[in-house]
Amino acid sequence: MRPTTSHPPTRRRRALRALGVVATMLTMLGAGVLAGPTAAAAQNPYERGPAPSESSIEASRGHYDVSSTIVSSLVSGFGGGTVYYPTTRSDGTFGAVAISPGYTAAQSSIQWLGPRIASQGFVVITIDTNTRWDQPSQRASQLEAALDYLVEDSDVADRIDPGRLAVMGHSMGGGGSIEAADERPELQASIPMTPWHLDKTWPGVTVPTLVFGAENDSIAPVYSHAEPFYNSIPDSTDKMYIELDGATHFAPNTSNTTIAKYSISWLKRFVDNDTRYDQFLCPLPDESAIEETRGSCPLG
Ligand code: 9J3
Ligand code: ZN
Ligand code: ZN
């Protein structure tokens, strides 16, 4: 009778056993790779899109294809605008951002930010104000009205997580962003860009705030606007100041990679709680396009 067990392994069996070990190792590796994003998503239900890199935050478009819809100027509370949002229905809800232009300007002056930020995984509305001469307080109310419209009345309401909202704005719209954050502490982030406001001190702001100043701004000089605004926000609030090197008041009015990459990182970090973006914010950024940076690292 031929024994079926306790043979010395043949060459072919040794080869098969070795293959089995390799297969097991590959399976474990594969499981590890697959478990990574799943485990992270379970920890943070708001994370959207792939892991970021320097090039992904600098790119003119991010991971998501973007659709848009126009909001009539007859809407109540603000002057209408354009909503940019990720086209997909497969990734759940997104945070939302309202963006105001500055004094005398139309939404077209800040419109480049709409698709650029939406393509990273946000619903974005670029607004017109009721009149082009509205002051920062009025722009604050209109930013808030635009967010209310987005989550309550808009065609994209079901794509938005109403607890994850943010504001941005240029000049008097930036002053409006600070004021909106002061009025609505439940906002998750505020990004005033070369902001202008008569009120220089904001000790009540608890919303994480990224202030952009421009070194050569003669309309809202950083020493009397962006810097005192930033400095007056309590140190207990997550805050950052980025001064654009050699830039003027109008830097936020055309595509600007420095504004985009740190705005995306700030929104991801505080609207989505996505700590994968901490690497771009802390330690404080230091690159040739930046004159000066201040901030309250570590974040959170
Ligand atoms: O929104 C802005 O550009 C504010 C700068 C400005 O012209 O203020 C003067 C009243
Ligand atoms: Zn400089
Ligand atoms: Zn400075």
XYZ file of C-alpha atoms and ligand atoms in Angstrom, residues 227 241 243 292 294, ligand 3:
6
model
C -3.118 91.769 10.482
C -2.434 84.369 8.548
C 0.550 87.279 3.515
C 4.859 86.049 6.083
C 1.372 83.356 11.391
Zn 3.016 91.418 7.388
